[in-house]
CSV table of C-alpha atoms and ligand atoms in Angstrom, one decimal:
chain,number,residue,atom,x,y,z
A,1,MET,CA,-17.3,-51.0,16.4
A,2,ASN,CA,-19.8,-48.3,15.5
A,3,LYS,CA,-18.8,-46.6,12.2
A,4,GLU,CA,-21.2,-43.7,12.9
A,5,LYS,CA,-19.3,-42.6,15.9
A,6,ASN,CA,-15.7,-43.4,15.1
A,7,ILE,CA,-13.7,-42.1,12.1
A,8,LEU,CA,-10.8,-44.5,11.4
A,9,ILE,CA,-8.5,-43.4,8.7
A,10,LEU,CA,-5.9,-45.8,7.1
A,11,GLY,CA,-3.0,-43.6,5.8
A,12,ILE,CA,-0.6,-44.8,3.1
A,13,GLU,CA,2.7,-43.1,2.3
A,14,SER,CA,4.9,-44.2,-0.6
A,15,SER,CA,6.2,-41.0,-2.1
A,16,CYS,CA,9.9,-41.7,-1.9
A,17,ASP,CA,11.9,-44.5,-0.2
A,18,ASP,CA,9.8,-45.2,2.9
A,19,THR,CA,6.7,-47.4,2.8
A,20,SER,CA,4.4,-46.5,5.6
A,21,ALA,CA,0.9,-47.2,6.9
A,22,SER,CA,-0.9,-45.7,9.9
A,23,VAL,CA,-4.3,-45.9,11.5
A,24,ILE,CA,-5.7,-42.8,13.1
A,25,LYS,CA,-9.0,-43.0,15.1
A,26,ASN,CA,-10.9,-39.7,15.6
A,27,GLY,CA,-7.6,-37.9,15.3
A,28,PHE,CA,-5.7,-40.1,17.7
A,29,LEU,CA,-2.8,-42.2,16.6
A,30,LEU,CA,-3.2,-46.0,16.9
A,31,SER,CA,-0.3,-47.2,14.7
A,32,ASN,CA,2.5,-45.8,12.4
A,33,ILE,CA,4.6,-48.5,10.7
A,34,ILE,CA,7.5,-47.4,8.5
A,35,ALA,CA,9.7,-49.7,6.4
A,36,GLY,CA,12.8,-47.9,5.1
A,37,GLN,CA,14.7,-49.1,2.1
A,38,LYS,CA,18.4,-50.0,2.6
A,39,VAL,CA,18.8,-50.9,-1.1
A,40,HIS,CA,19.7,-47.3,-2.0
A,41,GLU,CA,22.6,-46.9,0.5
A,42,SER,CA,25.3,-48.2,-1.8
A,43,TYR,CA,24.1,-45.9,-4.7
A,44,GLY,CA,24.5,-42.7,-2.6
A,45,GLY,CA,20.9,-41.7,-3.4
A,46,VAL,CA,17.4,-43.0,-4.0
A,47,VAL,CA,17.1,-45.1,-7.2
A,48,PRO,CA,13.5,-44.6,-8.4
A,49,GLU,CA,13.2,-48.0,-10.1
A,50,LEU,CA,14.4,-49.8,-7.0
A,51,ALA,CA,12.2,-47.7,-4.7
A,52,SER,CA,9.0,-48.7,-6.5
A,53,ARG,CA,9.9,-52.3,-6.4
A,54,ALA,CA,10.6,-52.2,-2.7
A,55,HIS,CA,7.3,-50.4,-2.1
A,56,GLN,CA,5.6,-53.2,-4.0
A,57,GLN,CA,7.2,-55.8,-1.7
A,58,ASN,CA,6.6,-53.9,1.5
A,59,ILE,CA,3.1,-52.4,1.1
A,60,ILE,CA,1.0,-55.4,2.1
A,61,PRO,CA,3.1,-56.5,5.2
A,62,VAL,CA,3.3,-52.8,6.3
A,63,VAL,CA,-0.5,-52.2,6.1
A,64,ASP,CA,-1.1,-55.6,7.8
A,65,GLN,CA,1.1,-54.7,10.7
A,66,ALA,CA,-0.4,-51.2,11.0
A,67,ILE,CA,-3.9,-52.6,11.2
A,68,LYS,CA,-2.9,-55.3,13.7
A,69,GLN,CA,-0.9,-52.9,15.9
A,70,ALA,CA,-3.9,-50.6,15.9
A,71,GLY,CA,-6.0,-53.4,17.3
A,72,VAL,CA,-8.7,-53.1,14.6
A,73,THR,CA,-9.7,-55.0,11.6
A,74,THR,CA,-9.9,-53.9,7.9
A,75,ALA,CA,-13.7,-53.8,8.3
A,76,ASP,CA,-13.4,-51.0,10.9
A,77,ILE,CA,-11.6,-48.6,8.6
A,78,THR,CA,-13.9,-45.7,7.6
A,79,ALA,CA,-11.7,-44.3,4.7
A,80,ILE,CA,-8.3,-44.7,3.1
A,81,ALA,CA,-6.0,-41.8,2.6
A,82,PHE,CA,-3.0,-42.0,0.3
A,83,THR,CA,-0.2,-39.7,-0.9
A,84,ARG,CA,-1.0,-38.6,-4.4
A,85,GLY,CA,2.1,-36.4,-4.7
A,86,PRO,CA,4.6,-34.8,-5.0
A,87,GLY,CA,7.2,-37.6,-5.2
A,88,LEU,CA,8.6,-40.3,-7.4
A,89,LEU,CA,5.9,-41.4,-9.8
A,90,GLY,CA,6.7,-45.2,-9.7
A,91,SER,CA,6.7,-45.1,-5.9
A,92,LEU,CA,3.4,-43.1,-5.8
A,93,LEU,CA,1.8,-45.5,-8.1
A,94,VAL,CA,2.2,-48.3,-5.6
A,95,GLY,CA,0.4,-46.5,-2.8
A,96,THR,CA,-2.3,-45.1,-5.2
A,97,SER,CA,-3.0,-48.6,-6.6
A,98,PHE,CA,-3.1,-50.1,-3.2
A,99,ALA,CA,-5.6,-47.5,-2.0
A,100,LYS,CA,-7.8,-48.1,-5.0
A,101,GLY,CA,-7.8,-51.9,-4.4
A,102,PHE,CA,-8.5,-51.4,-0.7
A,103,SER,CA,-11.2,-48.8,-1.3
A,104,LEU,CA,-13.0,-51.1,-3.8
A,105,ALA,CA,-12.7,-54.2,-1.7
A,106,MET,CA,-14.0,-52.6,1.5
A,107,GLY,CA,-16.5,-50.2,-0.1
A,108,ILE,CA,-15.1,-47.2,1.6
A,109,PRO,CA,-14.1,-43.7,0.3
A,110,MET,CA,-10.7,-42.7,-0.9
A,111,ILE,CA,-8.9,-39.5,0.1
A,112,GLU,CA,-6.0,-38.0,-1.9
A,113,ILE,CA,-3.3,-36.3,0.2
A,114,ASN,CA,-0.7,-33.8,-0.7
A,115,HIS,CA,2.5,-35.0,0.9
A,116,LEU,CA,3.7,-31.4,1.7
A,117,GLN,CA,0.4,-30.4,3.3
A,118,ALA,CA,0.6,-33.6,5.4
A,119,HIS,CA,4.1,-32.6,6.7
A,120,VAL,CA,2.6,-29.4,7.9
A,121,LEU,CA,-0.4,-31.1,9.6
A,122,ALA,CA,1.8,-33.6,11.4
A,123,HIS,CA,1.6,-31.1,14.3
A,124,PHE,CA,-2.0,-32.1,14.8
A,125,ILE,CA,-1.4,-35.8,15.4
A,126,GLN,CA,-2.7,-36.7,18.9
A,127,GLU,CA,-1.3,-39.5,20.9
A,128,TYR,CA,-3.0,-41.2,23.9
A,129,ASP,CA,-1.4,-40.2,27.2
A,130,GLN,CA,0.8,-37.5,25.5
A,131,PRO,CA,0.6,-33.7,25.9
A,132,TYR,CA,-1.1,-32.0,23.0
A,133,ASP,CA,-0.3,-28.4,22.2
A,134,PRO,CA,-1.0,-27.8,18.5
A,135,PRO,CA,-0.3,-24.5,16.7
A,136,THR,CA,-3.0,-22.0,16.3
A,137,PHE,CA,-3.9,-20.4,13.0
A,138,PRO,CA,-2.4,-18.5,11.3
A,139,PHE,CA,1.1,-20.0,11.7
A,140,LEU,CA,4.3,-20.2,9.7
A,141,CYS,CA,5.8,-23.5,8.8
A,142,LEU,CA,9.5,-24.0,7.8
A,143,LEU,CA,9.2,-27.1,5.7
A,144,VAL,CA,12.7,-28.5,5.1
A,145,SER,CA,13.3,-31.9,3.6
A,146,GLY,CA,15.4,-33.7,1.0
A,147,GLY,CA,13.2,-32.3,-1.8
A,148,ASN,CA,11.8,-29.0,-0.4
A,149,SER,CA,12.7,-25.9,1.5
A,150,GLN,CA,9.7,-23.7,1.9
A,151,ILE,CA,8.1,-21.2,4.2
A,152,ILE,CA,4.4,-21.8,4.3
A,153,LYS,CA,1.7,-19.6,5.7
A,154,VAL,CA,-1.0,-21.8,7.2
A,155,ASN,CA,-4.4,-20.1,7.5
A,156,ASP,CA,-6.4,-23.2,8.3
A,157,TYR,CA,-6.0,-27.0,8.2
A,158,LEU,CA,-6.5,-27.2,4.4
A,159,ASP,CA,-5.7,-23.6,3.5
A,160,MET,CA,-2.0,-23.0,3.0
A,161,GLU,CA,0.1,-20.7,0.8
A,162,VAL,CA,3.8,-21.0,0.0
A,163,ILE,CA,5.4,-17.6,0.7
A,164,GLY,CA,9.0,-18.6,0.1
A,165,GLN,CA,10.8,-21.5,-1.5
A,166,THR,CA,14.1,-22.7,-2.8
A,167,ILE,CA,15.0,-21.6,-6.4
A,168,ASP,CA,17.3,-24.6,-6.8
A,169,ASP,CA,18.4,-27.3,-4.3
A,170,ALA,CA,16.6,-28.1,-1.0
A,171,ALA,CA,18.3,-27.8,2.4
A,172,GLY,CA,18.4,-31.6,2.7
A,173,GLU,CA,20.1,-31.9,-0.6
A,174,ALA,CA,22.8,-29.4,0.6
A,175,PHE,CA,23.4,-31.6,3.6
A,176,ASP,CA,23.5,-34.8,1.6
A,177,LYS,CA,25.6,-33.5,-1.3
A,178,CYS,CA,28.2,-31.9,0.9
A,179,ALA,CA,28.3,-35.0,3.1
A,180,LYS,CA,28.9,-37.1,0.0
A,181,VAL,CA,31.9,-35.0,-0.9
A,182,MET,CA,33.3,-35.7,2.6
A,183,GLY,CA,32.8,-39.4,2.0
A,184,LEU,CA,29.9,-39.8,4.5
A,185,PRO,CA,27.2,-42.4,3.8
A,186,TYR,CA,23.8,-41.5,2.3
A,187,PRO,CA,21.7,-39.7,3.4
A,188,GLY,CA,24.4,-37.6,4.9
A,189,GLY,CA,22.3,-35.1,7.0
A,190,PRO,CA,22.1,-37.2,10.2
A,191,PHE,CA,25.9,-37.9,9.9
A,192,VAL,CA,26.7,-34.2,9.6
A,193,ASP,CA,24.5,-33.5,12.5
A,194,LYS,CA,26.3,-36.1,14.7
A,195,LEU,CA,29.8,-35.0,13.7
A,196,ALA,CA,28.9,-31.3,14.0
A,197,LYS,CA,28.4,-31.8,17.8
A,198,GLU,CA,32.2,-32.3,18.1
A,199,GLY,CA,33.3,-29.5,15.8
A,200,ASN,CA,33.7,-25.7,15.8
A,201,PRO,CA,30.9,-24.0,13.8
A,202,ASP,CA,33.0,-20.9,13.3
A,203,ALA,CA,36.1,-22.8,11.9
A,204,PHE,CA,35.2,-22.1,8.3
A,205,GLN,CA,33.0,-19.7,6.4
A,206,PHE,CA,31.0,-20.6,3.3
A,207,ALA,CA,29.2,-18.5,0.8
A,208,LYS,CA,25.6,-17.4,1.7
A,209,PRO,CA,23.2,-16.7,-1.2
A,210,ARG,CA,21.5,-13.4,-1.9
A,211,VAL,CA,18.0,-14.2,-3.0
A,212,ALA,CA,15.0,-12.0,-3.0
A,213,ASN,CA,11.9,-12.1,-0.7
A,214,PHE,CA,11.5,-15.2,1.4
A,215,ASP,CA,13.1,-17.5,-1.2
A,216,TYR,CA,16.1,-19.8,-0.6
A,217,SER,CA,19.0,-21.0,-2.7
A,218,PHE,CA,21.5,-23.8,-1.7
A,219,SER,CA,23.3,-24.7,-4.9
A,220,GLY,CA,25.9,-21.9,-4.4
A,221,LEU,CA,26.7,-23.3,-0.9
A,222,LYS,CA,27.3,-26.8,-2.4
A,223,THR,CA,29.7,-25.3,-5.0
A,224,SER,CA,31.5,-23.1,-2.5
A,225,PHE,CA,31.9,-26.1,-0.2
A,226,LEU,CA,33.3,-28.2,-3.1
A,227,TYR,CA,35.8,-25.6,-4.2
A,228,PHE,CA,36.9,-25.0,-0.7
A,229,LEU,CA,37.7,-28.7,-0.1
A,230,ARG,CA,39.4,-29.0,-3.5
A,231,ASP,CA,41.8,-26.1,-2.6
A,232,ARG,CA,42.5,-27.4,0.9
A,233,LEU,CA,43.1,-30.9,-0.3
A,234,LYS,CA,45.8,-29.6,-2.7
A,235,GLU,CA,47.7,-28.4,0.4
A,236,ASN,CA,46.9,-31.4,2.6
A,237,GLU,CA,45.5,-34.6,1.3
A,238,ASN,CA,44.2,-35.6,4.8
A,239,PHE,CA,42.4,-32.3,5.2
A,240,ILE,CA,38.9,-33.8,5.3
A,241,GLU,CA,39.8,-36.6,7.7
A,242,GLU,CA,41.6,-34.2,10.0
A,243,ARG,CA,38.9,-31.5,10.1
A,244,LYS,CA,35.7,-33.4,9.5
A,245,ALA,CA,34.0,-32.4,12.6
A,246,ASP,CA,34.8,-28.7,12.0
A,247,LEU,CA,33.7,-29.0,8.4
A,248,CYS,CA,30.4,-30.5,9.5
A,249,ALA,CA,29.8,-27.9,12.2
A,250,SER,CA,30.6,-25.0,9.9
A,251,LEU,CA,28.5,-26.4,7.1
A,252,GLN,CA,25.5,-27.0,9.4
A,253,LYS,CA,25.8,-23.5,10.9
A,254,THR,CA,25.7,-22.0,7.4
A,255,ILE,CA,22.6,-24.0,6.4
A,256,ILE,CA,20.9,-23.1,9.6
A,257,ASP,CA,21.8,-19.4,9.2
A,258,ILE,CA,20.4,-19.3,5.7
A,259,LEU,CA,17.1,-21.0,6.8
A,260,LEU,CA,16.7,-18.8,9.8
A,261,ASP,CA,17.4,-15.5,8.1
A,262,LYS,CA,14.4,-15.9,5.8
A,263,LEU,CA,12.2,-17.3,8.6
A,264,ILE,CA,12.9,-14.3,10.8
A,265,LYS,CA,12.2,-12.0,7.9
A,266,ALA,CA,8.9,-13.8,7.2
A,267,ALA,CA,7.8,-13.7,10.8
A,268,LYS,CA,8.6,-10.0,11.0
A,269,GLU,CA,6.8,-9.1,7.8
A,270,THR,CA,3.7,-11.2,8.3
A,271,GLY,CA,3.5,-10.4,12.1
A,272,ILE,CA,3.0,-14.1,12.8
A,273,ARG,CA,4.8,-15.4,15.9
A,274,GLU,CA,3.3,-18.9,15.9
A,275,ILE,CA,6.1,-20.9,14.2
A,276,THR,CA,6.4,-24.6,13.3
A,277,VAL,CA,9.0,-26.7,11.5
A,278,ALA,CA,8.5,-29.9,9.5
A,279,GLY,CA,10.3,-32.3,7.1
A,280,GLY,CA,13.3,-34.5,7.5
A,281,VAL,CA,15.8,-31.7,8.1
A,282,SER,CA,13.8,-30.6,11.1
A,283,ALA,CA,15.3,-33.6,12.9
A,284,ASN,CA,18.6,-31.7,12.9
A,285,SER,CA,19.7,-31.0,16.5
A,286,GLY,CA,21.5,-27.7,15.6
A,287,LEU,CA,18.4,-26.4,13.8
A,288,ARG,CA,16.2,-27.4,16.7
A,289,ASN,CA,18.5,-25.6,19.2
A,290,ALA,CA,18.7,-22.5,17.0
A,291,LEU,CA,14.9,-22.3,16.6
A,292,MET,CA,14.5,-22.5,20.3
A,293,GLU,CA,16.9,-19.6,20.7
A,294,MET,CA,15.1,-17.6,18.1
A,295,ALA,CA,11.8,-18.3,19.9
A,296,VAL,CA,13.1,-16.7,23.1
A,297,LYS,CA,14.7,-13.8,21.2
A,298,TYR,CA,11.7,-13.0,19.0
A,299,ARG,CA,8.9,-14.2,21.4
A,300,TRP,CA,7.8,-16.9,19.0
A,301,LYS,CA,5.6,-19.8,20.1
A,302,MET,CA,7.7,-22.6,18.7
A,303,HIS,CA,6.3,-26.0,17.8
A,304,ILE,CA,8.8,-28.7,17.0
A,305,PRO,CA,7.4,-32.2,16.2
A,306,LYS,CA,8.5,-35.5,17.5
A,307,PHE,CA,11.3,-37.1,15.5
A,308,ALA,CA,9.0,-39.9,14.3
A,309,PHE,CA,6.7,-37.3,12.6
A,310,THR,CA,9.3,-35.2,10.9
A,311,THR,CA,10.6,-37.7,8.3
A,312,ASP,CA,8.2,-39.4,5.9
A,313,ASN,CA,5.5,-41.3,7.7
A,314,ALA,CA,1.9,-42.3,7.1
A,315,ALA,CA,0.6,-40.9,10.4
A,316,MET,CA,0.7,-37.4,8.9
A,317,ILE,CA,-1.1,-38.8,5.8
A,318,ALA,CA,-3.9,-40.4,8.0
A,319,MET,CA,-4.1,-37.1,10.0
A,320,THR,CA,-4.6,-35.0,6.9
A,321,GLY,CA,-7.1,-37.7,5.7
A,322,HIS,CA,-9.0,-37.1,8.9
A,323,PHE,CA,-9.4,-33.4,8.2
A,324,LYS,CA,-10.4,-34.0,4.6
A,325,TYR,CA,-12.9,-36.7,5.7
A,326,LEU,CA,-14.6,-34.2,8.0
A,327,LYS,CA,-15.0,-31.9,4.9
A,328,GLY,CA,-16.2,-34.7,2.7
A,329,GLU,CA,-13.2,-34.3,0.3
A,330,PHE,CA,-13.1,-37.7,-1.5
A,331,ILE,CA,-11.6,-38.7,-4.8
A,332,GLY,CA,-12.7,-41.1,-7.5
A,333,MET,CA,-11.2,-44.3,-9.0
A,334,ASP,CA,-9.7,-42.3,-11.9
A,335,ALA,CA,-7.2,-40.6,-9.6
A,336,VAL,CA,-3.6,-40.7,-10.8
A,337,PRO,CA,-0.5,-39.6,-8.8
A,338,PHE,CA,1.5,-36.5,-9.6
A,339,ALA,CA,5.2,-36.2,-9.4
A,340,ARG,CA,4.7,-32.4,-8.8
A,341,MET,CA,1.9,-31.1,-6.8
A,342,ASP,CA,1.1,-27.6,-5.5
A,343,ILE,CA,0.5,-27.4,-1.7
A,344,ARG,CA,-3.0,-25.9,-2.2
A,345,VAL,CA,-4.3,-29.1,-4.0
B,401,KG4,O1,11.4,-35.4,4.7
B,401,KG4,P1,12.4,-36.5,4.4
B,401,KG4,O2,12.4,-37.7,5.3
B,401,KG4,O3,12.2,-37.0,3.0
B,401,KG4,C1,12.4,-36.5,1.8
B,401,KG4,O4,12.6,-35.2,1.6
B,401,KG4,O5,12.4,-37.3,0.9
B,401,KG4,O6,13.8,-35.7,4.4
B,401,KG4,C2,15.0,-36.4,4.2
B,401,KG4,C3,16.1,-35.4,4.3
B,401,KG4,C4,17.5,-35.9,3.8
B,401,KG4,O7,18.1,-35.0,3.0
B,401,KG4,C5,18.2,-36.1,5.1
B,401,KG4,O8,19.6,-36.0,5.0
B,401,KG4,C6,17.7,-35.0,6.0
B,401,KG4,O9,16.3,-35.0,5.7
B,401,KG4,N1,17.9,-35.3,7.4
B,401,KG4,C7,18.7,-34.5,8.2
B,401,KG4,C8,18.7,-35.0,9.5
B,401,KG4,N2,17.8,-36.1,9.5
B,401,KG4,C9,17.4,-36.2,8.2
B,401,KG4,N3,19.4,-33.4,7.8
B,401,KG4,C10,20.2,-32.9,8.8
B,401,KG4,N4,20.2,-33.3,10.1
B,401,KG4,C11,19.5,-34.4,10.5
B,401,KG4,N5,19.5,-34.8,11.7
């Protein structure tokens, strides 16, 4: 293979509880392998210590599989891109150390990636034999995951500004924490989504926050949901079981309303109608439907990524690595991961 002509980026993602590796060739996806970690399920949340150990176990087999599935060899890789942050420090250290070892062994450059920036750039992953209709700049991205709820103004591939964000919990946390109160497994978001399909979204009303500008708040909703259940359970101990679908549908509707209120405001005030969504919560079917409705109502051009690219994955890391490679943005061997990291980095 001719290294002069082809840019092959190996992407490594290990920020939370998914170990993932991907190969992208000239912007086209060749492989995207993701190993989840079941070990956290019985704890009702990610246990950082266990996550880093599982990454340590998974990283070599996952990279090996990604390279094999891509039909290339390690010698073909042009550069290695890794998630530097934000995330769990112990988890990030595994990916960072692997990237350093690989970079040294192969004599190729290393590219640091901001995980949040990568979520936004997941929209630019190209797949062979698949339609490609990426957003045009500037666009707004509603980034909603287990750790973030932000509205990002994207001026260019590597030029982004956060114009609104949560002041407390993330939308994914609201799903997961309320799901836990109802006795649903972790992470609860997908279970709420599934049950909500059989429930009445107007059955119950929960408190919506009053927050300035384009910012979000979800901790009040969690408390309101908890007190509501506590009161109802005093009257009927089977309340949750009997009304689970209605509870899920009403909770989901409230979260979606909160997210969309600010997104609509941001679109109006910036005059931007090119809208995208990213992060784990963007897998929510109710949110996807509501966004499509808003797109018709407000004449937005809406971009919703494939499920595989919404949750944590290394394809988005490799894709962002591709753009940084084109700009010659490399990092040295003294790179350390960051638990917190601004999207501009
Ligand atoms: O981006 P992501 O994979 O990773 C982290 O933020 O770490 O997002 C995970 C979050 C979890 O809170 C999960 O409950 C939520 O995304 N999630 C969903 C759905 N699928 C995943 N929330 C609502 N509906 C879904 N279908």
